[in-house]
mmCIF file of C-alpha atoms and ligand atoms in Angstrom:
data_model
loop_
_atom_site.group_PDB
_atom_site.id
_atom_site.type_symbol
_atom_site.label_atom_id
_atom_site.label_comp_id
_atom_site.label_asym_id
_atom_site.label_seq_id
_atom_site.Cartn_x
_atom_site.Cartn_y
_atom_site.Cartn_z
ATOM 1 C CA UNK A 1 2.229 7.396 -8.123
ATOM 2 C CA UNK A 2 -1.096 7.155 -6.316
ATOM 3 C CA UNK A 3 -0.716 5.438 -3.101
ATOM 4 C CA UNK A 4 -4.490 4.476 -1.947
ATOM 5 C CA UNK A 5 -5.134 2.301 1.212
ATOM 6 C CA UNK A 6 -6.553 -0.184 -1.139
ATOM 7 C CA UNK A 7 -3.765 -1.816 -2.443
ATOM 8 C CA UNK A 8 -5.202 -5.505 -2.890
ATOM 9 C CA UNK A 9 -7.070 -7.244 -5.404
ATOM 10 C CA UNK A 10 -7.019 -9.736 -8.322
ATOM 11 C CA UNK A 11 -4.097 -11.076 -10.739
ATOM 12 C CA UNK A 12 -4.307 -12.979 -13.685
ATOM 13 C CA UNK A 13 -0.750 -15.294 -12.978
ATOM 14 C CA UNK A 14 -0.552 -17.845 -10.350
ATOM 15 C CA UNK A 15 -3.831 -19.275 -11.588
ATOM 16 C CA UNK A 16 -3.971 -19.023 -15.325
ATOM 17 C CA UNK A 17 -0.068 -17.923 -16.574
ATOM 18 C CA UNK A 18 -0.444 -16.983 -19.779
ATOM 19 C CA UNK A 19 -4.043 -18.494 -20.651
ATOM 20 C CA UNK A 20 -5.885 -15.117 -20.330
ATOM 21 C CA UNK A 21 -8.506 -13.310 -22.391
ATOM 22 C CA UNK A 22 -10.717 -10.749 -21.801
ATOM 23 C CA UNK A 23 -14.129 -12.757 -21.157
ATOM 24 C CA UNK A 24 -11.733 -14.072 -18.324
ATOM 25 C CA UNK A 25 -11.009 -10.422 -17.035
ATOM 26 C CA UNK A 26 -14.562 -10.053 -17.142
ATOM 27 C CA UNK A 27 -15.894 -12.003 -15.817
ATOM 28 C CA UNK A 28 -13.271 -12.207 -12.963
ATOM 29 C CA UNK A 29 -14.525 -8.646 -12.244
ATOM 30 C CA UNK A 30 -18.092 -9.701 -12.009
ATOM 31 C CA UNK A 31 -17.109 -12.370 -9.752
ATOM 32 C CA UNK A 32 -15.452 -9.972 -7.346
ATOM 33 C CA UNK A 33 -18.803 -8.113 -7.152
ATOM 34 C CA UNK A 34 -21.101 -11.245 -6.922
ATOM 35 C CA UNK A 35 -19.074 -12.849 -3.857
ATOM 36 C CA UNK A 36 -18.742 -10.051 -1.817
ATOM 37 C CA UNK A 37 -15.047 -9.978 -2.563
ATOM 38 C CA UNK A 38 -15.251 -6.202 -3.955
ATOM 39 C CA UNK A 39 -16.715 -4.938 -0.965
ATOM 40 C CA UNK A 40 -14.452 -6.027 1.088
ATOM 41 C CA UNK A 41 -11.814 -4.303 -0.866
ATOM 42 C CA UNK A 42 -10.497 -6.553 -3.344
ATOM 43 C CA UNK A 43 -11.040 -3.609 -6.070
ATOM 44 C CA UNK A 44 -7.938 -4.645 -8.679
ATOM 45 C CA UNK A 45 -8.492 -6.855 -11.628
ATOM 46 C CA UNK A 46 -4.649 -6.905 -12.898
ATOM 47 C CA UNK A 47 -3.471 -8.665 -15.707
ATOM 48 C CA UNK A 48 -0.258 -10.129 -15.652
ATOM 49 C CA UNK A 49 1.752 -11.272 -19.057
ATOM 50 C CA UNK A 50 0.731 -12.228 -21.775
ATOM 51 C CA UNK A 51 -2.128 -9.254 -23.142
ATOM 52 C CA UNK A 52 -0.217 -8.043 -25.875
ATOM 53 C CA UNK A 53 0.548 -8.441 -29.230
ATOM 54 C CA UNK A 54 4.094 -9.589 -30.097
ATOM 55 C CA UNK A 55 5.155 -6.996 -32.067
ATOM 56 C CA UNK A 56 4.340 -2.998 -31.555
ATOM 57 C CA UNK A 57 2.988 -1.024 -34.093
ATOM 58 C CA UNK A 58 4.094 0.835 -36.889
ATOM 59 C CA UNK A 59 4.073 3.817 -34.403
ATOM 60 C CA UNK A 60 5.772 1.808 -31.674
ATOM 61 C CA UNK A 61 2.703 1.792 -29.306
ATOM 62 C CA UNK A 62 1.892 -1.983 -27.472
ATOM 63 C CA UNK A 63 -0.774 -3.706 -28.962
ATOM 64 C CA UNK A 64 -3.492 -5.807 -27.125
ATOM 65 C CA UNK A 65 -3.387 -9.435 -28.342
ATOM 66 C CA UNK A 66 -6.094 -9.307 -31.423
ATOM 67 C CA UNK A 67 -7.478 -12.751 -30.554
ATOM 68 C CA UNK A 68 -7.728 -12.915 -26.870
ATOM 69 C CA UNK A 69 -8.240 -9.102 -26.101
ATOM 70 C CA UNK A 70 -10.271 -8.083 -29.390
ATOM 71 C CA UNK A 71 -12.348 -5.187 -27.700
ATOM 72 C CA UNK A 72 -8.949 -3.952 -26.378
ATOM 73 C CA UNK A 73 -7.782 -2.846 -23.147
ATOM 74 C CA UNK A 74 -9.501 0.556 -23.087
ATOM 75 C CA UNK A 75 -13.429 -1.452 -23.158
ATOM 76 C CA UNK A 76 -12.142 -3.678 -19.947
ATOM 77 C CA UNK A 77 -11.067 -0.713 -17.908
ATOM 78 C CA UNK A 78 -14.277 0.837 -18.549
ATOM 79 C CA UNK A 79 -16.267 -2.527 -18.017
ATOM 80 C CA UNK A 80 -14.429 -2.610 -14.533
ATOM 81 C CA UNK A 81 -14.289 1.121 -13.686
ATOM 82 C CA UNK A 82 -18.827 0.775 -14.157
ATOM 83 C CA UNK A 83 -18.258 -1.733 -11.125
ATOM 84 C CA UNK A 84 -16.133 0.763 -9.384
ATOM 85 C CA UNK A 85 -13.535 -1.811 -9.909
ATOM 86 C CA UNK A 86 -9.641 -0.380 -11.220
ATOM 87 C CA UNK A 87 -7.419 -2.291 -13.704
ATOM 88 C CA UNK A 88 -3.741 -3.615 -13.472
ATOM 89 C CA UNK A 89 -2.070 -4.377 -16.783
ATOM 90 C CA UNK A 90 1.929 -5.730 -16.523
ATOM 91 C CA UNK A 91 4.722 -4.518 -18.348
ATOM 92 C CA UNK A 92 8.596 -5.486 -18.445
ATOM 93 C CA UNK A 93 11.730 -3.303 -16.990
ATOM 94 C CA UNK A 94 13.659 -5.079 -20.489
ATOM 95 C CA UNK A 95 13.017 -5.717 -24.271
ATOM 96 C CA UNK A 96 10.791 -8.506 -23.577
ATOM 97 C CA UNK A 97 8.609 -10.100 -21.220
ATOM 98 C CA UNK A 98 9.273 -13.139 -18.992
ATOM 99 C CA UNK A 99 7.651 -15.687 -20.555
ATOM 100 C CA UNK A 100 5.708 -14.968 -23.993
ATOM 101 C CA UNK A 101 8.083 -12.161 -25.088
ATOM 102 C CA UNK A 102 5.709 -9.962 -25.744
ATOM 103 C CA UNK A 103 7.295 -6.242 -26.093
ATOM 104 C CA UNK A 104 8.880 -4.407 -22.806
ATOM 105 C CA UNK A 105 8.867 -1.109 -22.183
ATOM 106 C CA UNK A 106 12.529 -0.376 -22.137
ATOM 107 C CA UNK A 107 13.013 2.507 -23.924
ATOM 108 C CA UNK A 108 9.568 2.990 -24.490
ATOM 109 C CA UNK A 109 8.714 3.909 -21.031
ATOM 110 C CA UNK A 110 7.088 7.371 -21.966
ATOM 111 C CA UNK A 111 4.979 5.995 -24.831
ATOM 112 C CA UNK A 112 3.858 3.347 -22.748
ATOM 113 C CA UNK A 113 2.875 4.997 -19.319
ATOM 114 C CA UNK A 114 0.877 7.601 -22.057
ATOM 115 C CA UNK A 115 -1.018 4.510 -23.696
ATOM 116 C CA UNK A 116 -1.962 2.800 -20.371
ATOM 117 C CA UNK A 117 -2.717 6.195 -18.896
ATOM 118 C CA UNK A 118 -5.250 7.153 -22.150
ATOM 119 C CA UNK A 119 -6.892 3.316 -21.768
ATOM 120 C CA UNK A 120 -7.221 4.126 -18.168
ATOM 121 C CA UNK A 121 -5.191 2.327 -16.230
ATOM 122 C CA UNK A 122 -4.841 2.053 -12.663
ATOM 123 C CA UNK A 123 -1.907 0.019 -11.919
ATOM 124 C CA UNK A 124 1.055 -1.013 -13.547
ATOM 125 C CA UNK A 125 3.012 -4.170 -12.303
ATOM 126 C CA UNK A 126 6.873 -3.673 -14.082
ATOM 127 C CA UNK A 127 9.069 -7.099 -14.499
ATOM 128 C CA UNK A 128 12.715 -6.980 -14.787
ATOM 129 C CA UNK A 129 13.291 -10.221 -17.523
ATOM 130 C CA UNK A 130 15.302 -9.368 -20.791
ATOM 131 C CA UNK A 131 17.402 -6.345 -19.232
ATOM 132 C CA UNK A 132 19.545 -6.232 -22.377
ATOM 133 C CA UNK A 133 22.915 -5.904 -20.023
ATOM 134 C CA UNK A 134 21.505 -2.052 -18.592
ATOM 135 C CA UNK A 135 21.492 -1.567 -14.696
ATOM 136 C CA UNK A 136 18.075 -2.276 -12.538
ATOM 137 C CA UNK A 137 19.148 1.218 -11.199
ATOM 138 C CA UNK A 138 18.808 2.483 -15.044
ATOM 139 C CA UNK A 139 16.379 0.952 -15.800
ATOM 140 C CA UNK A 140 13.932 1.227 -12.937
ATOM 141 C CA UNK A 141 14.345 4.964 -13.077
ATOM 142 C CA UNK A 142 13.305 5.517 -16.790
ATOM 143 C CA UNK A 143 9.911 3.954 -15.868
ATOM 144 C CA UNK A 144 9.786 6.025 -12.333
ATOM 145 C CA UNK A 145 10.230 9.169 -14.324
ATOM 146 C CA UNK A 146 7.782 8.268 -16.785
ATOM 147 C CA UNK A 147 5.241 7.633 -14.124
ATOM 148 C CA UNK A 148 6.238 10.567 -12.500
ATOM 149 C CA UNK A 149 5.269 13.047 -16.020
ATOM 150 C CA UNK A 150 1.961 10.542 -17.223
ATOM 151 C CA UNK A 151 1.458 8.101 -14.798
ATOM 152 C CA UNK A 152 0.779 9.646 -11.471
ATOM 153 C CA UNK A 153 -2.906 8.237 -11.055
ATOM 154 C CA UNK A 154 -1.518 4.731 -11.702
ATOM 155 C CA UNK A 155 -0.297 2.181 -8.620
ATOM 156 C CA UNK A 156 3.199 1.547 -9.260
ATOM 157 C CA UNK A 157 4.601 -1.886 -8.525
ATOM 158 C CA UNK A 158 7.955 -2.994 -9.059
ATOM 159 C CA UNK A 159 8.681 -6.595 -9.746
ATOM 160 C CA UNK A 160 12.376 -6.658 -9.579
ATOM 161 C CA UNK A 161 12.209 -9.869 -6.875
ATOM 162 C CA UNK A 162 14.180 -8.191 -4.881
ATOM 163 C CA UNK A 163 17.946 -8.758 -6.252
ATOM 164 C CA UNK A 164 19.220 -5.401 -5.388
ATOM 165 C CA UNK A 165 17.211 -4.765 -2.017
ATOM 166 C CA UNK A 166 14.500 -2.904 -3.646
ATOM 167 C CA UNK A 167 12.872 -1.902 -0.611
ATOM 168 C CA UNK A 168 15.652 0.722 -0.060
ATOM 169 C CA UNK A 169 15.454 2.193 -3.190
ATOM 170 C CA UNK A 170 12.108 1.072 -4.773
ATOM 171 C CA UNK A 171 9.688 4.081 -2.443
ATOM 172 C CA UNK A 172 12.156 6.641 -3.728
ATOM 173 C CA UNK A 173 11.544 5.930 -7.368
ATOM 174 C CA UNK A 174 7.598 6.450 -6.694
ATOM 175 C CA UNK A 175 7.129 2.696 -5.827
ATOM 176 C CA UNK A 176 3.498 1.689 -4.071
ATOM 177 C CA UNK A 177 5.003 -1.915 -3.757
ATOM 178 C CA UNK A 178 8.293 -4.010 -4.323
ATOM 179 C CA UNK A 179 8.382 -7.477 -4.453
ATOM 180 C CA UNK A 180 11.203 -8.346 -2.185
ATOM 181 C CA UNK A 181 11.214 -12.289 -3.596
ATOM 182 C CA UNK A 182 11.521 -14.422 -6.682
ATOM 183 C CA UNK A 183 7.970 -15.988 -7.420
ATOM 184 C CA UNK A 184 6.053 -18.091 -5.154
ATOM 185 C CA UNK A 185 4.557 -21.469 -6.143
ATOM 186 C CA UNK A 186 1.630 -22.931 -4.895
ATOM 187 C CA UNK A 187 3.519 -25.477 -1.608
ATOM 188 C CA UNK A 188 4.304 -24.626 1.676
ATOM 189 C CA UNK A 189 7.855 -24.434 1.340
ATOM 190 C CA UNK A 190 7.653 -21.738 -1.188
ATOM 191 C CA UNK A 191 5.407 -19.555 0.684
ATOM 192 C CA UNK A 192 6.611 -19.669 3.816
ATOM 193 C CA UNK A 193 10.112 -19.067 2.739
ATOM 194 C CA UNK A 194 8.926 -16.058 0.907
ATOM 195 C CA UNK A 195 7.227 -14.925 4.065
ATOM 196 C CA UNK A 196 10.998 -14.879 5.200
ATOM 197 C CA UNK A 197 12.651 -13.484 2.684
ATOM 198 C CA UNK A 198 10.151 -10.838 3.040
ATOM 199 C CA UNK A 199 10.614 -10.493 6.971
ATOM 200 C CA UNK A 200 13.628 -8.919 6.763
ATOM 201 C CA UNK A 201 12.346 -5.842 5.319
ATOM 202 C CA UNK A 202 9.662 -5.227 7.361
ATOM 203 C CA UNK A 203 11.282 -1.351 8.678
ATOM 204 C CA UNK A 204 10.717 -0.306 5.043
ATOM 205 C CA UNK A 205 7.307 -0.597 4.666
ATOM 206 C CA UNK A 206 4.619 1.861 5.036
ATOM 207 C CA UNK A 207 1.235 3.803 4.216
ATOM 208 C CA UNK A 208 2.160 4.401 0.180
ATOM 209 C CA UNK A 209 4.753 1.770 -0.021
ATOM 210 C CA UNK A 210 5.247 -2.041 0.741
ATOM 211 C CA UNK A 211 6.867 -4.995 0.250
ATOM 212 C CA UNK A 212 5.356 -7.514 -1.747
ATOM 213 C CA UNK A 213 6.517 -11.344 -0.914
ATOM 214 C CA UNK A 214 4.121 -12.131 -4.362
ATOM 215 C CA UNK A 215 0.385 -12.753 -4.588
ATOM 216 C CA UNK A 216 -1.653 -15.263 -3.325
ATOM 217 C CA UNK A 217 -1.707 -18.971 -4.001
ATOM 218 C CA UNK A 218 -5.072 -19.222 -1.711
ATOM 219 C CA UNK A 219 -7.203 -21.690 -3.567
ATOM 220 C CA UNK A 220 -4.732 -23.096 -6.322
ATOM 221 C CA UNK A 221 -5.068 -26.263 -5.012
ATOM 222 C CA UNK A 222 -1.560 -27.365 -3.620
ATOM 223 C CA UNK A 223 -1.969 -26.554 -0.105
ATOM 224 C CA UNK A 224 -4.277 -27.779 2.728
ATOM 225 C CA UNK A 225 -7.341 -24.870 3.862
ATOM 226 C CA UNK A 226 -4.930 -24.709 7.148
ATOM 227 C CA UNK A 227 -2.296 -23.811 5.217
ATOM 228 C CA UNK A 228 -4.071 -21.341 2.960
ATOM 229 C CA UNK A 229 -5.082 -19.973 6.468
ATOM 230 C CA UNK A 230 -1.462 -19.601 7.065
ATOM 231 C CA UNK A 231 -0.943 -17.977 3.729
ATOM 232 C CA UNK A 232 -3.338 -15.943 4.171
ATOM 233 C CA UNK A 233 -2.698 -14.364 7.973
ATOM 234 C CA UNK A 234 1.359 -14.180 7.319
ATOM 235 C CA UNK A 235 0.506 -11.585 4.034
ATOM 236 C CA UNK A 236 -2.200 -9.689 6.214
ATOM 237 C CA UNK A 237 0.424 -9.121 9.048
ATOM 238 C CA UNK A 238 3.067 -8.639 6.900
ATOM 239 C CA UNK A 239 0.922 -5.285 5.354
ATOM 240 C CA UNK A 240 1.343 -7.594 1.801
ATOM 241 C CA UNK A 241 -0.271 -6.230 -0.612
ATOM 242 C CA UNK A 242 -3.454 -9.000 -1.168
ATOM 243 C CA UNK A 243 -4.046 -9.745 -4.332
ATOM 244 C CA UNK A 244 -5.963 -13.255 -4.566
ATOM 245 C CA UNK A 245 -4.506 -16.004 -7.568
ATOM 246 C CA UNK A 246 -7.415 -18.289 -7.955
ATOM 247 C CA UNK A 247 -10.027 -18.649 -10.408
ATOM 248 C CA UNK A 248 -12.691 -16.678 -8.387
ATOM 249 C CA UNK A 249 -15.717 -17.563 -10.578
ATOM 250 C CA UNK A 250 -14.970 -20.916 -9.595
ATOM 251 C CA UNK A 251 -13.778 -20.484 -5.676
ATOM 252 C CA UNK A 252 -14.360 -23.226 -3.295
ATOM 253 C CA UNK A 253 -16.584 -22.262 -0.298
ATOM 254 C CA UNK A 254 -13.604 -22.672 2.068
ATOM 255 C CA UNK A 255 -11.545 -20.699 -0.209
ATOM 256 C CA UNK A 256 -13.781 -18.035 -0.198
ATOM 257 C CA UNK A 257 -14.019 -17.852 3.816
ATOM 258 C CA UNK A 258 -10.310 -17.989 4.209
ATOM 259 C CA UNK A 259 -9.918 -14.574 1.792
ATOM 260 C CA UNK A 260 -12.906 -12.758 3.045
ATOM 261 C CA UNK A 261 -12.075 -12.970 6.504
ATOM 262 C CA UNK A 262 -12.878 -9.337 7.948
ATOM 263 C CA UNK A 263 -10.573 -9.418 11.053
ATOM 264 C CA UNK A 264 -7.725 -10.487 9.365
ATOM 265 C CA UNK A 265 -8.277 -8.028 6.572
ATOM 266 C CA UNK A 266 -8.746 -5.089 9.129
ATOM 267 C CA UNK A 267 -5.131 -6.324 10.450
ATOM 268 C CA UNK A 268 -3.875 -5.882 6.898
ATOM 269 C CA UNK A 269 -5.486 -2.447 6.264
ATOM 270 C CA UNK A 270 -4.564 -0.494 9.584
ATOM 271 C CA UNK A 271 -4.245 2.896 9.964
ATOM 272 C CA UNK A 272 -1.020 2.632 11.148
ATOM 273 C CA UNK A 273 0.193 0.318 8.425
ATOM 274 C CA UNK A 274 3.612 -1.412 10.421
ATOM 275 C CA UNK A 275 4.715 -4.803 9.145
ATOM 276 C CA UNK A 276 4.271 -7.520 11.652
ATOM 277 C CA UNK A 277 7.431 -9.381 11.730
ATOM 278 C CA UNK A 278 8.522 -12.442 13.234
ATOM 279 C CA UNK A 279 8.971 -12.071 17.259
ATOM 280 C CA UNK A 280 9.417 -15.489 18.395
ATOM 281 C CA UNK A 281 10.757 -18.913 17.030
ATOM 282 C CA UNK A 282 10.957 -21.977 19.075
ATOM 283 C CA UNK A 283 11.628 -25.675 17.648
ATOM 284 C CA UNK A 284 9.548 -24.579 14.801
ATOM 285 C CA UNK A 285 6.720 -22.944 16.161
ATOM 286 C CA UNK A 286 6.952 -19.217 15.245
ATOM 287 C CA UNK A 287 4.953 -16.212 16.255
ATOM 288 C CA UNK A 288 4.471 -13.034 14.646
ATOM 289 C CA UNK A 289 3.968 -9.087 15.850
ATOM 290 C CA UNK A 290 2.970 -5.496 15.133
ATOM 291 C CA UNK A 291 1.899 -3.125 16.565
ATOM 292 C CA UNK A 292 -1.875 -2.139 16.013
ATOM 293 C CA UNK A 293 -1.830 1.641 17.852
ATOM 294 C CA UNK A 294 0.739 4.670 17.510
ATOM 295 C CA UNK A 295 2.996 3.480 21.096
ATOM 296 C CA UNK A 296 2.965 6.225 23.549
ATOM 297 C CA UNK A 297 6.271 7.583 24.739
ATOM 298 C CA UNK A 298 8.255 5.161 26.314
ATOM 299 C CA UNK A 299 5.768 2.184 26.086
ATOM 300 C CA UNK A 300 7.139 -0.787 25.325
ATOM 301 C CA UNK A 301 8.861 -1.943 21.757
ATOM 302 C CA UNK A 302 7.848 -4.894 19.168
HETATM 303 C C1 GAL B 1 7.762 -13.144 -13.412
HETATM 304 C C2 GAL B 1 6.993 -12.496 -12.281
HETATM 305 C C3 GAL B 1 5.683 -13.209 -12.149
HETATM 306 C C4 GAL B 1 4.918 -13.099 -13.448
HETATM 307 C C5 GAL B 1 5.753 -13.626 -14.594
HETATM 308 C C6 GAL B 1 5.097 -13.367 -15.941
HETATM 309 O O1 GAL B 1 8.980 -12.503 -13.569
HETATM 310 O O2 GAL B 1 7.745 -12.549 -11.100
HETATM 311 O O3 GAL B 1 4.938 -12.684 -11.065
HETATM 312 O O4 GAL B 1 4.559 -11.761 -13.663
HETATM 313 O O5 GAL B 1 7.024 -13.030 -14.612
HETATM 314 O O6 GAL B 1 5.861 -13.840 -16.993
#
């Protein structure tokens, strides 16, 4: 699968679940461009669950829901790819999706990975709900070697919240990303136990492949701007891949500073792409580390 250094954009989820159309994809994308947010990298508009039609068709391809994605998925990836934008779309590792149970792709990898791939696709995030009693090993591999024969322009991230330690298997299979935790929700708690759940994996990451402690909840609304902060520095040292959860057309100014800040995206995108990790924790303060420059011979460790 295509690895890219731009790895981070938009998803659909943590802000609007399963309340998504295409005038929302839309104009999500033109938001990206009119705040700056594009240029700075943020060049995925992915849509999570929820797109497609309940049932396949009568020749077993996925469907775009008729009401909420009339012109079809093929008309928003070439309304983003005019902005020089790429689109996401979300599948499922099972026979149905988490929450709507809209078809997954098990089984069906081939056909699938040939109908995103033909509508243009640039990124496929693959859920693990529904696994009709078949190994993650199994079924994992059916969709890596389908991406491997249709999909090999198209950013492959697994979503497999990291039950079986996918960040030992997940690059192997083709994997850009692996989330490495169940889902975040928008409180400090949540995040910043993901952030360790996520710390322990930090040797595994790497230019093409990273660990993913889930996408942002930076401007939701449950946690104070220092917080977000927070959020927001812990993902770019921890090489996360940055993909923002709000409602960007409607972004509060502070919202918008906290994701657009250019130093802490530069830590993010280094060239030498090592996972800060946690170096230091003392009666709850903690500090974090990586190193920013290839270490000369015998210089000093993390
Ligand atoms: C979960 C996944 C979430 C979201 C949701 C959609 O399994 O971790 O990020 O994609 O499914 O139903």
């Amino acid at each position: 699968a295509s690895a890219g250094r731009r790895r981070w954009g938009w998803n659909s989820w943590n802000h609007f679940y399963c309340g998504i159309s295409e005038e929302i994809i839309r104009e999500t994308a033109d938001a990206l461009i009119n705040t700056g947010l594009a240029q700075l990298g943020y060049k995925y508009v992915n849509i999570d669950d929820c797109w497609a039609e309940l049932n396949r068709d009568y020749q077993g391809n996925m469907v775009p829901n008729k009401r909420t994605f009339p012109s079809g998925i093929k008309a928003l990836a070439d309304y983003v790819h005019a902005k020089g934008l790429k689109l996401g779309i979300y599948s499922d590792a099972g026979t149905q999706t988490c929450s709507n149970k809209m078809p997954g792709s098990l089984d069906h990898e081939e056909q699938d990975v040939k109908t995103f791939a033909s509508w243009g696709v640039d990124y496929l995030k693959y859920d693990n709900c529904n696994d009709a009693g078949r190994s993650v090993n199994e079924r994992y591999t059916r969709m890596s070697n389908a991406m491997k024969k249709y999909g090999q322009n198209i950013f492959f991230s697994l979503c497999e919240w990291g039950n079986e330690n996918p960040a030992t298997w997940a690059r192997g299979m083709g994997g850009n990303s692996w989330r490495t935790t169940g889902d975040i929700a928008d409180n400090w708690g949540s995040m910043t136990s993901r952030a360790d759940q996520n710390d322990k994996w930090a040797s595994y990451a790497g230019p093409g492949g990273w660990n993913d402690p889930d996408m942002l909840e930076v401007g939701n609304g449950g946690m104070s701007e220092a917080e977000y902060r927070s959020h927001f520095s812990i993902w770019a040292l921890a090489k996360a891949p940055l993909l923002i959860g709000c409602d960007v057309r409607s972004m509060s100014p502070q919202t918008k500073t906290i994701i657009s800040n250019q130093e802490v995206i530069a830590v993010n995108q280094d060239s030498l792409g090592v996972q800060g990790k946690k170096v230091q924790s003392d009666g709850g303060l903690e500090g974090m580390g990586r190193p920013a420059q290839r270490q000369q011979k015998g210089g000093g460790s993390m």
